[in-house]
Amino acid sequence: MHIRKVRYVKGFTLIETTTALFIFSIFMVFTILILFNFVNFYSKQIEIQNQDSYVSEGMLIMENLMNGGDVEIKNGAIAINKNSDEYNLIQFDKYSEKLIVDYYRYNIKLTSNNVMFKIKNFNIVRNNNLVYIFITCKDGRRYMRCFILKSQSNQASA
């Protein structure tokens, strides 16, 4: 009599493989959800940082313009008279939600610059040689800046 050795093939059964794939797919779904949440959070933070830098840069531009001439507040806009022929106008366009600087010479508009974007509200208050600017962004964040204006006598001597 001849005895045969029976070889058992070792491997995974269909049920084991299906169970492993099911567990792996659940793990991947949670990983992808976490990744998407992180990407959304990161993009919102980048947008906030960009808006902060736009506001900071816009405030610097306004400060430089206001230090270059006589400042008048008219109808919610800032008029800066450089000399008898040139003036600049900083104004808020509520329809495009932008803060715009218009450059004029001989009462002819030369060009315009968009200084800030996504602005909901723009208020100006003047108290002697101080100008307070209040900006509310579209997402609700608020900024306030106080500018010290050069007086007429200081500008003439400078």
PDB file of C-alpha atoms in Angstrom:
ATOM      1  CA  MET A   1       0.000   0.000   0.000  1.00  0.00           C
ATOM      2  CA  HIS A   2       1.192   3.289  -0.995  1.00  0.00           C
ATOM      3  CA  ILE A   3       0.635   6.282   1.318  1.00  0.00           C
ATOM      4  CA  ARG A   4       0.123   9.610  -0.333  1.00  0.00           C
ATOM      5  CA  LYS A   5       1.014  12.798   1.311  1.00  0.00           C
ATOM      6  CA  VAL A   6      -1.668  15.396   1.004  1.00  0.00           C
ATOM      7  CA  ARG A   7      -0.419  18.925   0.574  1.00  0.00           C
ATOM      8  CA  TYR A   8      -2.484  21.706   1.963  1.00  0.00           C
ATOM      9  CA  VAL A   9      -2.286  24.926  -0.007  1.00  0.00           C
ATOM     10  CA  LYS A  10      -1.866  27.760   2.403  1.00  0.00           C
ATOM     11  CA  GLY A  11      -3.483  31.072   1.508  1.00  0.00           C
ATOM     12  CA  PHE A  12      -6.412  33.328   2.205  1.00  0.00           C
ATOM     13  CA  THR A  13      -9.973  32.339   1.683  1.00  0.00           C
ATOM     14  CA  LEU A  14     -12.443  34.539  -0.122  1.00  0.00           C
ATOM     15  CA  ILE A  15     -14.116  35.545   3.146  1.00  0.00           C
ATOM     16  CA  GLU A  16     -10.813  36.609   4.713  1.00  0.00           C
ATOM     17  CA  THR A  17      -9.851  38.655   1.646  1.00  0.00           C
ATOM     18  CA  THR A  18     -13.270  40.341   1.484  1.00  0.00           C
ATOM     19  CA  THR A  19     -13.139  41.175   5.191  1.00  0.00           C
ATOM     20  CA  ALA A  20      -9.662  42.688   4.840  1.00  0.00           C
ATOM     21  CA  LEU A  21     -10.762  44.805   1.855  1.00  0.00           C
ATOM     22  CA  PHE A  22     -13.841  45.988   3.761  1.00  0.00           C
ATOM     23  CA  ILE A  23     -11.760  47.081   6.774  1.00  0.00           C
ATOM     24  CA  PHE A  24      -9.194  48.752   4.501  1.00  0.00           C
ATOM     25  CA  SER A  25     -11.927  50.643   2.611  1.00  0.00           C
ATOM     26  CA  ILE A  26     -13.421  51.954   5.886  1.00  0.00           C
ATOM     27  CA  PHE A  27      -9.967  53.124   6.928  1.00  0.00           C
ATOM     28  CA  MET A  28      -9.457  54.856   3.557  1.00  0.00           C
ATOM     29  CA  VAL A  29     -12.845  56.637   3.741  1.00  0.00           C
ATOM     30  CA  PHE A  30     -11.983  58.128   7.129  1.00  0.00           C
ATOM     31  CA  THR A  31      -8.504  59.069   5.927  1.00  0.00           C
ATOM     32  CA  ILE A  32      -9.899  60.848   2.859  1.00  0.00           C
ATOM     33  CA  LEU A  33     -12.513  62.695   4.957  1.00  0.00           C
ATOM     34  CA  ILE A  34      -9.809  63.901   7.335  1.00  0.00           C
ATOM     35  CA  LEU A  35      -7.670  64.991   4.385  1.00  0.00           C
ATOM     36  CA  PHE A  36     -10.550  66.954   2.793  1.00  0.00           C
ATOM     37  CA  ASN A  37     -11.359  68.659   6.101  1.00  0.00           C
ATOM     38  CA  PHE A  38      -7.722  69.638   6.491  1.00  0.00           C
ATOM     39  CA  VAL A  39      -7.560  71.013   2.946  1.00  0.00           C
ATOM     40  CA  ASN A  40     -10.764  73.051   3.488  1.00  0.00           C
ATOM     41  CA  PHE A  41      -9.464  74.438   6.785  1.00  0.00           C
ATOM     42  CA  TYR A  42      -6.098  75.259   5.221  1.00  0.00           C
ATOM     43  CA  SER A  43      -7.681  77.062   2.257  1.00  0.00           C
ATOM     44  CA  LYS A  44      -9.874  79.148   4.603  1.00  0.00           C
ATOM     45  CA  GLN A  45      -6.823  80.105   6.671  1.00  0.00           C
ATOM     46  CA  ILE A  46      -4.934  81.102   3.522  1.00  0.00           C
ATOM     47  CA  GLU A  47      -7.878  83.247   2.428  1.00  0.00           C
ATOM     48  CA  ILE A  48      -7.961  84.974   5.842  1.00  0.00           C
ATOM     49  CA  GLN A  49      -4.206  85.610   5.737  1.00  0.00           C
ATOM     50  CA  ASN A  50      -4.471  86.994   2.201  1.00  0.00           C
ATOM     51  CA  GLN A  51      -7.279  89.341   3.267  1.00  0.00           C
ATOM     52  CA  ASP A  52      -5.218  90.478   6.271  1.00  0.00           C
ATOM     53  CA  SER A  53      -2.274  91.269   4.007  1.00  0.00           C
ATOM     54  CA  TYR A  54      -4.545  93.120   1.530  1.00  0.00           C
ATOM     55  CA  VAL A  55      -5.912  95.259   4.366  1.00  0.00           C
ATOM     56  CA  SER A  56      -2.423  95.948   5.770  1.00  0.00           C
ATOM     57  CA  GLU A  57      -1.105  96.884   2.352  1.00  0.00           C
ATOM     58  CA  GLY A  58      -4.158  99.046   1.677  1.00  0.00           C
ATOM     59  CA  MET A  59      -3.665 100.877   4.976  1.00  0.00           C
ATOM     60  CA  LEU A  60      -0.024 101.571   4.053  1.00  0.00           C
ATOM     61  CA  ILE A  61      -1.074 102.894   0.647  1.00  0.00           C
ATOM     62  CA  MET A  62      -3.683 105.163   2.248  1.00  0.00           C
ATOM     63  CA  GLU A  63      -1.165 106.414   4.811  1.00  0.00           C
ATOM     64  CA  ASN A  64       1.379 107.268   2.105  1.00  0.00           C
ATOM     65  CA  LEU A  65      -1.265 109.052   0.045  1.00  0.00           C
ATOM     66  CA  MET A  66      -2.619 111.020   3.022  1.00  0.00           C
ATOM     67  CA  ASN A  67       0.878 112.150   4.008  1.00  0.00           C
ATOM     68  CA  GLY A  68       1.348 113.555   0.510  1.00  0.00           C
ATOM     69  CA  GLY A  69      -1.232 116.331   0.614  1.00  0.00           C
ATOM     70  CA  ASP A  70      -4.169 118.088   2.250  1.00  0.00           C
ATOM     71  CA  VAL A  71      -6.887 115.647   3.335  1.00  0.00           C
ATOM     72  CA  GLU A  72     -10.607 116.322   3.097  1.00  0.00           C
ATOM     73  CA  ILE A  73     -13.419 113.924   3.947  1.00  0.00           C
ATOM     74  CA  LYS A  74     -16.269 114.207   1.435  1.00  0.00           C
ATOM     75  CA  ASN A  75     -19.319 111.928   1.186  1.00  0.00           C
ATOM     76  CA  GLY A  76     -17.572 108.934   2.728  1.00  0.00           C
ATOM     77  CA  ALA A  77     -14.489 109.377   0.543  1.00  0.00           C
ATOM     78  CA  ILE A  78     -11.046 110.799   1.221  1.00  0.00           C
ATOM     79  CA  ALA A  79      -9.866 113.556  -1.113  1.00  0.00           C
ATOM     80  CA  ILE A  80      -6.141 114.265  -1.019  1.00  0.00           C
ATOM     81  CA  ASN A  81      -5.126 117.514  -2.702  1.00  0.00           C
ATOM     82  CA  LYS A  82      -1.468 117.329  -3.693  1.00  0.00           C
ATOM     83  CA  ASN A  83      -1.333 120.715  -5.399  1.00  0.00           C
ATOM     84  CA  SER A  84      -3.692 122.887  -7.419  1.00  0.00           C
ATOM     85  CA  ASP A  85      -3.562 120.494 -10.391  1.00  0.00           C
ATOM     86  CA  GLU A  86      -3.433 117.024  -8.819  1.00  0.00           C
ATOM     87  CA  TYR A  87      -5.544 115.172  -6.310  1.00  0.00           C
ATOM     88  CA  ASN A  88      -6.335 111.596  -5.317  1.00  0.00           C
ATOM     89  CA  LEU A  89      -9.664 110.172  -4.229  1.00  0.00           C
ATOM     90  CA  ILE A  90      -9.960 107.118  -1.960  1.00  0.00           C
ATOM     91  CA  GLN A  91     -13.483 105.745  -2.066  1.00  0.00           C
ATOM     92  CA  PHE A  92     -15.468 102.599  -1.394  1.00  0.00           C
ATOM     93  CA  ASP A  93     -17.480 101.023  -4.194  1.00  0.00           C
ATOM     94  CA  LYS A  94     -20.167  99.019  -2.418  1.00  0.00           C
ATOM     95  CA  TYR A  95     -21.332  97.265  -5.589  1.00  0.00           C
ATOM     96  CA  SER A  96     -17.958  95.745  -6.432  1.00  0.00           C
ATOM     97  CA  GLU A  97     -16.984  95.586  -2.711  1.00  0.00           C
ATOM     98  CA  LYS A  98     -13.644  97.252  -3.425  1.00  0.00           C
ATOM     99  CA  LEU A  99     -11.715 100.172  -2.017  1.00  0.00           C
ATOM    100  CA  ILE A 100     -10.480 102.225  -4.960  1.00  0.00           C
ATOM    101  CA  VAL A 101      -7.911 104.998  -5.331  1.00  0.00           C
ATOM    102  CA  ASP A 102      -8.534 107.345  -8.271  1.00  0.00           C
ATOM    103  CA  TYR A 103      -5.712 109.581  -9.474  1.00  0.00           C
ATOM    104  CA  TYR A 104      -6.683 112.924 -11.031  1.00  0.00           C
ATOM    105  CA  ARG A 105      -4.744 115.653 -12.823  1.00  0.00           C
ATOM    106  CA  TYR A 106      -6.478 118.772 -14.148  1.00  0.00           C
ATOM    107  CA  ASN A 107      -9.805 117.196 -13.083  1.00  0.00           C
ATOM    108  CA  ILE A 108      -9.228 114.302 -15.489  1.00  0.00           C
ATOM    109  CA  LYS A 109      -9.064 110.793 -14.085  1.00  0.00           C
ATOM    110  CA  LEU A 110      -5.708 109.305 -15.033  1.00  0.00           C
ATOM    111  CA  THR A 111      -6.058 105.840 -13.526  1.00  0.00           C
ATOM    112  CA  SER A 112      -7.581 103.813 -10.710  1.00  0.00           C
ATOM    113  CA  ASN A 113      -6.134 101.210  -8.377  1.00  0.00           C
ATOM    114  CA  ASN A 114      -8.081  98.570  -6.490  1.00  0.00           C
ATOM    115  CA  VAL A 115      -6.580  98.694  -3.019  1.00  0.00           C
ATOM    116  CA  MET A 116      -8.773  96.246  -1.060  1.00  0.00           C
ATOM    117  CA  PHE A 117     -11.226  93.524  -2.038  1.00  0.00           C
ATOM    118  CA  LYS A 118     -14.224  91.869  -0.359  1.00  0.00           C
ATOM    119  CA  ILE A 119     -15.050  94.922   1.765  1.00  0.00           C
ATOM    120  CA  LYS A 120     -18.531  95.099   3.279  1.00  0.00           C
ATOM    121  CA  ASN A 121     -18.347  98.504   4.971  1.00  0.00           C
ATOM    122  CA  PHE A 122     -15.946 101.458   4.982  1.00  0.00           C
ATOM    123  CA  ASN A 123     -16.272 104.386   7.427  1.00  0.00           C
ATOM    124  CA  ILE A 124     -14.112 107.447   7.934  1.00  0.00           C
ATOM    125  CA  VAL A 125     -14.097 109.774  10.939  1.00  0.00           C
ATOM    126  CA  ARG A 126     -11.909 112.862  11.156  1.00  0.00           C
ATOM    127  CA  ASN A 127     -11.024 114.646  14.389  1.00  0.00           C
ATOM    128  CA  ASN A 128      -8.660 117.594  13.787  1.00  0.00           C
ATOM    129  CA  ASN A 129      -5.430 116.026  12.516  1.00  0.00           C
ATOM    130  CA  LEU A 130      -6.557 112.434  13.162  1.00  0.00           C
ATOM    131  CA  VAL A 131      -8.375 110.233  10.663  1.00  0.00           C
ATOM    132  CA  TYR A 132      -9.972 106.994  11.858  1.00  0.00           C
ATOM    133  CA  ILE A 133     -10.724 104.379   9.225  1.00  0.00           C
ATOM    134  CA  PHE A 134     -13.057 101.478  10.021  1.00  0.00           C
ATOM    135  CA  ILE A 135     -13.236  98.561   7.593  1.00  0.00           C
ATOM    136  CA  THR A 136     -15.537  95.556   7.818  1.00  0.00           C
ATOM    137  CA  CYS A 137     -14.713  92.652   5.540  1.00  0.00           C
ATOM    138  CA  LYS A 138     -17.306  90.523   3.813  1.00  0.00           C
ATOM    139  CA  ASP A 139     -16.686  87.662   6.250  1.00  0.00           C
ATOM    140  CA  GLY A 140     -17.332  89.932   9.275  1.00  0.00           C
ATOM    141  CA  ARG A 141     -13.778  90.675  10.426  1.00  0.00           C
ATOM    142  CA  ARG A 142     -13.227  94.310  11.389  1.00  0.00           C
ATOM    143  CA  TYR A 143     -10.174  96.522  11.128  1.00  0.00           C
ATOM    144  CA  MET A 144      -9.558  99.974  12.557  1.00  0.00           C
ATOM    145  CA  ARG A 145      -6.639 102.295  11.957  1.00  0.00           C
ATOM    146  CA  CYS A 146      -5.828 105.790  13.153  1.00  0.00           C
ATOM    147  CA  PHE A 147      -3.788 108.055  10.881  1.00  0.00           C
ATOM    148  CA  ILE A 148      -2.029 111.189  12.085  1.00  0.00           C
ATOM    149  CA  LEU A 149      -2.142 113.856   9.420  1.00  0.00           C
ATOM    150  CA  LYS A 150       0.582 116.382   8.906  1.00  0.00           C
ATOM    151  CA  SER A 151      -0.654 119.852   9.715  1.00  0.00           C
ATOM    152  CA  GLN A 152      -0.515 122.604   7.111  1.00  0.00           C
ATOM    153  CA  SER A 153       2.464 124.292   8.840  1.00  0.00           C
ATOM    154  CA  ASN A 154       4.390 120.978   9.030  1.00  0.00           C
ATOM    155  CA  GLN A 155       3.786 120.271   5.343  1.00  0.00           C
ATOM    156  CA  ALA A 156       4.936 123.733   4.314  1.00  0.00           C
ATOM    157  CA  SER A 157       8.191 123.398   6.264  1.00  0.00           C
ATOM    158  CA  ALA A 158       8.907 119.834   5.095  1.00  0.00           C
TER     159      ALA A 158
END
